[in-house]
Amino acid sequence: MYIKAWLQKGYIFRSSFPRDGRISPSELQQCVVAIGGELSLAEAETVVELLDSDGDGLLELEDFVRLTEGGEEEEKVKDLREAFKMYEMDGCGCITPKSLKRMLSRLGESKSLDECEFMIAQFDLNGDGVINFDEFRSMMT
């Protein structure tokens, strides 16, 4: 699984580590592990070292966004599918309010089912109460 899929569009950055707008290698590692991925501290340190634009040993949002951008379209779609699968836990091919609530809980975000339904409604283009892959892709790009 690619790091880009784990960290798509900086959601984890913004929601998990809002203190001073920067994250350390150990915080990056914790993010990836929290959503079921694998990343050693050494790998996290390498990622930060490669993307740290000001040399302070921390990723700022701008650095972090560079991690999620770039690459071929095919790779982007593959990464999006992997990210989608992390939220789509019920095997129905869509993100339900229940599966969104579970994933947010794994990330340390406590949301009610009603709040998750509201979040989904913001991007539910066909009004069926769930997010399919095409809606997820539109939301993330």
Short mmCIF file of N, CA and C in Angstrom, two decimals:
data_model
loop_
_atom_site.label_atom_id
_atom_site.label_comp_id
_atom_site.label_asym_id
_atom_site.label_seq_id
_atom_site.Cartn_x
_atom_site.Cartn_y
_atom_site.Cartn_z
N MET A 1 0.85 -1.18 0.00
CA MET A 1 0.00 0.00 0.00
C MET A 1 0.90 1.24 0.00
N TYR A 2 0.52 2.24 -0.76
CA TYR A 2 1.32 3.46 -0.88
C TYR A 2 1.00 4.44 0.24
N ILE A 3 2.02 5.17 0.66
CA ILE A 3 1.83 6.20 1.68
C ILE A 3 0.82 7.23 1.20
N LYS A 4 0.86 7.55 -0.11
CA LYS A 4 -0.07 8.56 -0.62
C LYS A 4 -1.51 8.18 -0.33
N ALA A 5 -1.84 6.91 -0.43
CA ALA A 5 -3.22 6.47 -0.15
C ALA A 5 -3.55 6.70 1.32
N TRP A 6 -2.61 6.43 2.20
CA TRP A 6 -2.85 6.59 3.63
C TRP A 6 -3.09 8.04 4.01
N LEU A 7 -2.43 8.91 3.33
CA LEU A 7 -2.40 10.31 3.74
C LEU A 7 -3.15 11.23 2.79
N GLN A 8 -4.04 10.68 2.00
CA GLN A 8 -4.72 11.39 0.93
C GLN A 8 -5.24 12.75 1.37
N LYS A 9 -4.83 13.76 0.62
CA LYS A 9 -5.28 15.14 0.76
C LYS A 9 -5.08 15.75 2.15
N GLY A 10 -4.18 15.19 2.91
CA GLY A 10 -3.84 15.81 4.19
C GLY A 10 -4.90 15.72 5.27
N TYR A 11 -5.93 14.87 5.09
CA TYR A 11 -6.97 14.77 6.12
C TYR A 11 -6.34 14.42 7.47
N ILE A 12 -5.48 13.44 7.45
CA ILE A 12 -4.85 13.00 8.70
C ILE A 12 -4.04 14.14 9.29
N PHE A 13 -3.33 14.86 8.43
CA PHE A 13 -2.52 15.98 8.89
C PHE A 13 -3.38 16.99 9.63
N ARG A 14 -4.47 17.39 9.00
CA ARG A 14 -5.31 18.44 9.58
C ARG A 14 -6.07 17.96 10.81
N SER A 15 -6.56 16.72 10.78
CA SER A 15 -7.42 16.27 11.88
C SER A 15 -6.65 15.70 13.06
N SER A 16 -5.52 15.08 12.81
CA SER A 16 -4.84 14.38 13.89
C SER A 16 -3.77 15.20 14.60
N PHE A 17 -3.15 16.12 13.91
CA PHE A 17 -2.03 16.85 14.50
C PHE A 17 -2.13 18.35 14.23
N PRO A 18 -3.16 19.00 14.78
CA PRO A 18 -3.33 20.42 14.50
C PRO A 18 -2.38 21.34 15.26
N ARG A 19 -1.66 20.82 16.27
CA ARG A 19 -0.77 21.68 17.04
C ARG A 19 0.27 22.31 16.11
N ASP A 20 0.41 23.52 16.13
CA ASP A 20 1.36 24.34 15.38
C ASP A 20 1.48 24.01 13.90
N GLY A 21 0.58 23.23 13.33
CA GLY A 21 0.56 22.99 11.89
C GLY A 21 1.70 22.16 11.35
N ARG A 22 2.38 21.38 12.18
CA ARG A 22 3.50 20.57 11.71
C ARG A 22 3.45 19.20 12.37
N ILE A 23 4.02 18.18 11.68
CA ILE A 23 4.10 16.85 12.29
C ILE A 23 5.52 16.31 12.20
N SER A 24 5.88 15.56 13.19
CA SER A 24 7.21 14.97 13.29
C SER A 24 7.19 13.59 12.63
N PRO A 25 8.38 13.00 12.42
CA PRO A 25 8.42 11.64 11.88
C PRO A 25 7.65 10.64 12.75
N SER A 26 7.75 10.75 14.06
CA SER A 26 7.04 9.79 14.91
C SER A 26 5.53 9.98 14.81
N GLU A 27 5.06 11.22 14.66
CA GLU A 27 3.63 11.47 14.48
C GLU A 27 3.16 10.93 13.13
N LEU A 28 3.98 11.08 12.10
CA LEU A 28 3.65 10.52 10.79
C LEU A 28 3.51 9.01 10.89
N GLN A 29 4.44 8.38 11.57
CA GLN A 29 4.38 6.93 11.76
C GLN A 29 3.11 6.54 12.51
N GLN A 30 2.77 7.27 13.55
CA GLN A 30 1.55 6.99 14.33
C GLN A 30 0.30 7.10 13.47
N CYS A 31 0.26 8.09 12.58
CA CYS A 31 -0.88 8.25 11.67
C CYS A 31 -1.06 7.01 10.81
N VAL A 32 0.02 6.59 10.20
CA VAL A 32 -0.04 5.45 9.28
C VAL A 32 -0.46 4.19 10.02
N VAL A 33 0.11 3.96 11.18
CA VAL A 33 -0.24 2.78 11.98
C VAL A 33 -1.70 2.85 12.43
N ALA A 34 -2.17 4.05 12.78
CA ALA A 34 -3.55 4.21 13.25
C ALA A 34 -4.59 3.81 12.21
N ILE A 35 -4.24 3.93 10.93
CA ILE A 35 -5.19 3.56 9.89
C ILE A 35 -4.89 2.20 9.28
N GLY A 36 -4.06 1.43 9.98
CA GLY A 36 -3.83 0.05 9.55
C GLY A 36 -2.65 -0.17 8.63
N GLY A 37 -1.85 0.84 8.41
CA GLY A 37 -0.69 0.70 7.54
C GLY A 37 0.56 0.35 8.32
N GLU A 38 1.63 0.18 7.59
CA GLU A 38 2.92 -0.10 8.21
C GLU A 38 3.93 0.94 7.74
N LEU A 39 4.61 1.53 8.67
CA LEU A 39 5.66 2.50 8.37
C LEU A 39 6.59 2.52 9.57
N SER A 40 7.84 2.17 9.34
CA SER A 40 8.80 2.19 10.45
C SER A 40 9.19 3.63 10.74
N LEU A 41 9.74 3.85 11.91
CA LEU A 41 10.21 5.19 12.26
C LEU A 41 11.29 5.64 11.29
N ALA A 42 12.17 4.73 10.89
CA ALA A 42 13.23 5.07 9.93
C ALA A 42 12.63 5.51 8.59
N GLU A 43 11.58 4.80 8.14
CA GLU A 43 10.92 5.18 6.89
C GLU A 43 10.26 6.55 7.03
N ALA A 44 9.62 6.78 8.17
CA ALA A 44 8.97 8.08 8.41
C ALA A 44 10.01 9.19 8.42
N GLU A 45 11.16 8.93 9.04
CA GLU A 45 12.23 9.93 9.06
C GLU A 45 12.72 10.23 7.65
N THR A 46 12.81 9.21 6.81
CA THR A 46 13.23 9.40 5.43
C THR A 46 12.22 10.24 4.66
N VAL A 47 10.93 9.95 4.84
CA VAL A 47 9.88 10.72 4.18
C VAL A 47 9.97 12.18 4.59
N VAL A 48 10.10 12.44 5.88
CA VAL A 48 10.18 13.81 6.37
C VAL A 48 11.43 14.49 5.82
N GLU A 49 12.55 13.79 5.83
CA GLU A 49 13.80 14.37 5.33
C GLU A 49 13.68 14.76 3.86
N LEU A 50 13.01 13.93 3.07
CA LEU A 50 12.87 14.20 1.64
C LEU A 50 11.92 15.36 1.35
N LEU A 51 10.92 15.54 2.18
CA LEU A 51 9.88 16.53 1.89
C LEU A 51 9.97 17.81 2.72
N ASP A 52 10.79 17.83 3.73
CA ASP A 52 10.90 18.97 4.64
C ASP A 52 11.54 20.15 3.91
N SER A 53 10.74 21.15 3.57
CA SER A 53 11.25 22.27 2.77
C SER A 53 12.08 23.28 3.54
N ASP A 54 11.89 23.37 4.86
CA ASP A 54 12.64 24.37 5.61
C ASP A 54 13.72 23.78 6.52
N GLY A 55 13.90 22.46 6.48
CA GLY A 55 14.97 21.81 7.22
C GLY A 55 14.79 21.73 8.72
N ASP A 56 13.56 21.91 9.22
CA ASP A 56 13.36 21.87 10.67
C ASP A 56 13.04 20.47 11.20
N GLY A 57 13.02 19.47 10.30
CA GLY A 57 12.76 18.10 10.74
C GLY A 57 11.29 17.79 10.93
N LEU A 58 10.42 18.70 10.50
CA LEU A 58 8.97 18.52 10.62
C LEU A 58 8.31 18.78 9.27
N LEU A 59 7.16 18.15 9.05
CA LEU A 59 6.40 18.41 7.84
C LEU A 59 5.36 19.48 8.12
N GLU A 60 5.36 20.51 7.31
CA GLU A 60 4.29 21.50 7.35
C GLU A 60 3.25 21.06 6.33
N LEU A 61 2.08 21.68 6.34
CA LEU A 61 1.02 21.27 5.44
C LEU A 61 1.47 21.29 3.99
N GLU A 62 2.21 22.31 3.58
CA GLU A 62 2.67 22.41 2.20
C GLU A 62 3.56 21.23 1.83
N ASP A 63 4.45 20.84 2.76
CA ASP A 63 5.31 19.67 2.53
C ASP A 63 4.45 18.42 2.40
N PHE A 64 3.49 18.33 3.29
CA PHE A 64 2.62 17.17 3.37
C PHE A 64 1.80 17.00 2.10
N VAL A 65 1.30 18.11 1.56
CA VAL A 65 0.50 18.05 0.34
C VAL A 65 1.33 17.53 -0.82
N ARG A 66 2.61 17.89 -0.87
CA ARG A 66 3.48 17.38 -1.94
C ARG A 66 3.56 15.86 -1.91
N LEU A 67 3.43 15.29 -0.73
CA LEU A 67 3.44 13.83 -0.59
C LEU A 67 2.23 13.21 -1.28
N THR A 68 1.11 13.92 -1.30
CA THR A 68 -0.12 13.36 -1.87
C THR A 68 -0.33 13.74 -3.32
N GLU A 69 0.51 14.60 -3.86
CA GLU A 69 0.34 15.04 -5.24
C GLU A 69 1.39 14.41 -6.14
N GLY A 70 1.20 14.59 -7.42
CA GLY A 70 2.14 14.09 -8.40
C GLY A 70 1.86 12.65 -8.78
N GLY A 71 2.63 12.14 -9.73
CA GLY A 71 2.47 10.76 -10.16
C GLY A 71 1.54 10.65 -11.34
N GLU A 72 1.57 9.50 -11.96
CA GLU A 72 0.73 9.22 -13.11
C GLU A 72 -0.72 9.05 -12.68
N GLU A 73 -1.62 9.32 -13.60
CA GLU A 73 -3.05 9.20 -13.33
C GLU A 73 -3.42 7.79 -12.87
N GLU A 74 -2.84 6.79 -13.50
CA GLU A 74 -3.13 5.40 -13.12
C GLU A 74 -2.73 5.12 -11.67
N GLU A 75 -1.58 5.65 -11.28
CA GLU A 75 -1.11 5.48 -9.90
C GLU A 75 -2.03 6.21 -8.93
N LYS A 76 -2.48 7.40 -9.33
CA LYS A 76 -3.40 8.16 -8.48
C LYS A 76 -4.70 7.40 -8.26
N VAL A 77 -5.23 6.81 -9.33
CA VAL A 77 -6.48 6.05 -9.21
C VAL A 77 -6.26 4.84 -8.30
N LYS A 78 -5.13 4.18 -8.46
CA LYS A 78 -4.82 3.02 -7.61
C LYS A 78 -4.73 3.45 -6.14
N ASP A 79 -4.05 4.55 -5.89
CA ASP A 79 -3.94 5.07 -4.52
C ASP A 79 -5.31 5.44 -3.96
N LEU A 80 -6.14 6.06 -4.79
CA LEU A 80 -7.49 6.42 -4.34
C LEU A 80 -8.30 5.18 -4.01
N ARG A 81 -8.17 4.14 -4.82
CA ARG A 81 -8.89 2.89 -4.55
C ARG A 81 -8.45 2.28 -3.22
N GLU A 82 -7.16 2.32 -2.94
CA GLU A 82 -6.66 1.80 -1.67
C GLU A 82 -7.19 2.62 -0.50
N ALA A 83 -7.20 3.94 -0.65
CA ALA A 83 -7.74 4.80 0.41
C ALA A 83 -9.23 4.54 0.59
N PHE A 84 -9.95 4.39 -0.52
CA PHE A 84 -11.39 4.12 -0.46
C PHE A 84 -11.66 2.83 0.30
N LYS A 85 -10.88 1.80 0.03
CA LYS A 85 -11.07 0.50 0.69
C LYS A 85 -10.87 0.60 2.20
N MET A 86 -10.05 1.53 2.64
CA MET A 86 -9.83 1.69 4.08
C MET A 86 -11.10 2.21 4.76
N TYR A 87 -11.87 3.03 4.06
CA TYR A 87 -13.11 3.57 4.62
C TYR A 87 -14.29 2.64 4.36
N GLU A 88 -14.23 1.90 3.27
CA GLU A 88 -15.31 0.99 2.87
C GLU A 88 -15.07 -0.33 3.56
N MET A 89 -15.65 -0.50 4.74
CA MET A 89 -15.37 -1.67 5.56
C MET A 89 -16.48 -2.71 5.54
N ASP A 90 -17.62 -2.37 4.99
CA ASP A 90 -18.77 -3.26 5.08
C ASP A 90 -18.88 -4.21 3.89
N GLY A 91 -17.97 -4.11 2.92
CA GLY A 91 -18.01 -4.99 1.76
C GLY A 91 -19.09 -4.65 0.76
N CYS A 92 -19.67 -3.46 0.87
CA CYS A 92 -20.76 -3.09 -0.03
C CYS A 92 -20.29 -2.24 -1.21
N GLY A 93 -19.00 -1.92 -1.25
CA GLY A 93 -18.48 -1.11 -2.35
C GLY A 93 -18.77 0.37 -2.19
N CYS A 94 -19.11 0.79 -0.98
CA CYS A 94 -19.38 2.20 -0.73
C CYS A 94 -19.01 2.53 0.72
N ILE A 95 -18.87 3.82 0.97
CA ILE A 95 -18.59 4.28 2.33
C ILE A 95 -19.94 4.63 2.96
N THR A 96 -20.26 3.92 4.01
CA THR A 96 -21.52 4.16 4.73
C THR A 96 -21.24 5.06 5.93
N PRO A 97 -22.26 5.66 6.49
CA PRO A 97 -22.04 6.44 7.72
C PRO A 97 -21.37 5.60 8.81
N LYS A 98 -21.76 4.35 8.92
CA LYS A 98 -21.20 3.46 9.94
C LYS A 98 -19.70 3.20 9.68
N SER A 99 -19.34 2.93 8.42
CA SER A 99 -17.92 2.67 8.13
C SER A 99 -17.08 3.94 8.29
N LEU A 100 -17.64 5.09 7.94
CA LEU A 100 -16.94 6.36 8.14
C LEU A 100 -16.71 6.61 9.62
N LYS A 101 -17.72 6.35 10.43
CA LYS A 101 -17.61 6.52 11.88
C LYS A 101 -16.49 5.64 12.45
N ARG A 102 -16.42 4.39 11.99
CA ARG A 102 -15.37 3.48 12.48
C ARG A 102 -13.98 3.97 12.10
N MET A 103 -13.80 4.40 10.84
CA MET A 103 -12.48 4.86 10.40
C MET A 103 -12.09 6.13 11.14
N LEU A 104 -13.01 7.05 11.30
CA LEU A 104 -12.68 8.27 12.03
C LEU A 104 -12.31 7.96 13.47
N SER A 105 -12.98 6.98 14.05
CA SER A 105 -12.65 6.56 15.41
C SER A 105 -11.23 6.02 15.48
N ARG A 106 -10.83 5.25 14.48
CA ARG A 106 -9.45 4.74 14.42
C ARG A 106 -8.44 5.88 14.36
N LEU A 107 -8.86 6.98 13.74
CA LEU A 107 -7.98 8.14 13.60
C LEU A 107 -8.06 9.08 14.80
N GLY A 108 -8.84 8.70 15.80
CA GLY A 108 -8.95 9.51 17.00
C GLY A 108 -10.01 10.59 16.92
N GLU A 109 -10.85 10.56 15.89
CA GLU A 109 -11.94 11.53 15.70
C GLU A 109 -13.23 10.89 16.16
N SER A 110 -13.85 11.41 17.18
CA SER A 110 -15.12 10.88 17.65
C SER A 110 -16.26 11.65 17.00
N LYS A 111 -17.03 10.97 16.15
CA LYS A 111 -18.18 11.57 15.47
C LYS A 111 -19.39 10.69 15.70
N SER A 112 -20.55 11.31 15.82
CA SER A 112 -21.79 10.55 15.95
C SER A 112 -22.20 10.04 14.57
N LEU A 113 -23.11 9.09 14.55
CA LEU A 113 -23.62 8.57 13.28
C LEU A 113 -24.31 9.69 12.50
N ASP A 114 -25.03 10.57 13.19
CA ASP A 114 -25.68 11.70 12.53
C ASP A 114 -24.64 12.63 11.88
N GLU A 115 -23.55 12.88 12.57
CA GLU A 115 -22.49 13.72 12.00
C GLU A 115 -21.88 13.07 10.77
N CYS A 116 -21.70 11.76 10.81
CA CYS A 116 -21.15 11.04 9.66
C CYS A 116 -22.13 11.07 8.49
N GLU A 117 -23.41 10.96 8.78
CA GLU A 117 -24.42 11.06 7.72
C GLU A 117 -24.37 12.44 7.07
N PHE A 118 -24.20 13.48 7.89
CA PHE A 118 -24.09 14.84 7.37
C PHE A 118 -22.85 14.99 6.50
N MET A 119 -21.72 14.45 6.96
CA MET A 119 -20.47 14.53 6.19
C MET A 119 -20.64 13.85 4.84
N ILE A 120 -21.26 12.68 4.83
CA ILE A 120 -21.47 11.94 3.59
C ILE A 120 -22.39 12.73 2.66
N ALA A 121 -23.43 13.33 3.21
CA ALA A 121 -24.38 14.08 2.39
C ALA A 121 -23.71 15.21 1.61
N GLN A 122 -22.61 15.74 2.12
CA GLN A 122 -21.91 16.84 1.44
C GLN A 122 -21.31 16.41 0.10
N PHE A 123 -21.03 15.10 -0.05
CA PHE A 123 -20.37 14.61 -1.27
C PHE A 123 -21.17 13.52 -1.97
N ASP A 124 -22.34 13.22 -1.47
CA ASP A 124 -23.21 12.18 -2.04
C ASP A 124 -23.96 12.76 -3.24
N LEU A 125 -23.37 12.62 -4.41
CA LEU A 125 -23.91 13.27 -5.61
C LEU A 125 -25.24 12.68 -6.07
N ASN A 126 -25.45 11.39 -5.84
CA ASN A 126 -26.69 10.77 -6.32
C ASN A 126 -27.75 10.63 -5.23
N GLY A 127 -27.45 11.10 -4.02
CA GLY A 127 -28.43 11.13 -2.95
C GLY A 127 -28.83 9.80 -2.35
N ASP A 128 -27.97 8.77 -2.49
CA ASP A 128 -28.33 7.45 -1.96
C ASP A 128 -27.86 7.22 -0.52
N GLY A 129 -27.25 8.23 0.09
CA GLY A 129 -26.86 8.13 1.50
C GLY A 129 -25.51 7.49 1.75
N VAL A 130 -24.80 7.14 0.69
CA VAL A 130 -23.47 6.54 0.80
C VAL A 130 -22.55 7.19 -0.23
N ILE A 131 -21.25 6.95 -0.08
CA ILE A 131 -20.27 7.47 -1.03
C ILE A 131 -19.73 6.30 -1.84
N ASN A 132 -19.95 6.32 -3.15
CA ASN A 132 -19.36 5.29 -4.02
C ASN A 132 -17.97 5.77 -4.46
N PHE A 133 -17.26 4.93 -5.20
CA PHE A 133 -15.89 5.30 -5.56
C PHE A 133 -15.84 6.57 -6.40
N ASP A 134 -16.75 6.72 -7.35
CA ASP A 134 -16.73 7.92 -8.20
C ASP A 134 -16.94 9.19 -7.38
N GLU A 135 -17.84 9.13 -6.41
CA GLU A 135 -18.07 10.28 -5.53
C GLU A 135 -16.84 10.54 -4.66
N PHE A 136 -16.22 9.47 -4.18
CA PHE A 136 -15.00 9.59 -3.37
C PHE A 136 -13.89 10.23 -4.20
N ARG A 137 -13.76 9.78 -5.43
CA ARG A 137 -12.73 10.32 -6.32
C ARG A 137 -12.97 11.81 -6.56
N SER A 138 -14.21 12.20 -6.81
CA SER A 138 -14.53 13.62 -7.01
C SER A 138 -14.21 14.43 -5.77
N MET A 139 -14.51 13.87 -4.62
CA MET A 139 -14.27 14.55 -3.35
C MET A 139 -12.77 14.76 -3.13
N MET A 140 -11.96 13.80 -3.51
CA MET A 140 -10.53 13.83 -3.22
C MET A 140 -9.71 14.57 -4.26
N THR A 141 -10.28 14.89 -5.41
CA THR A 141 -9.51 15.57 -6.46
C THR A 141 -9.98 16.98 -6.67
#
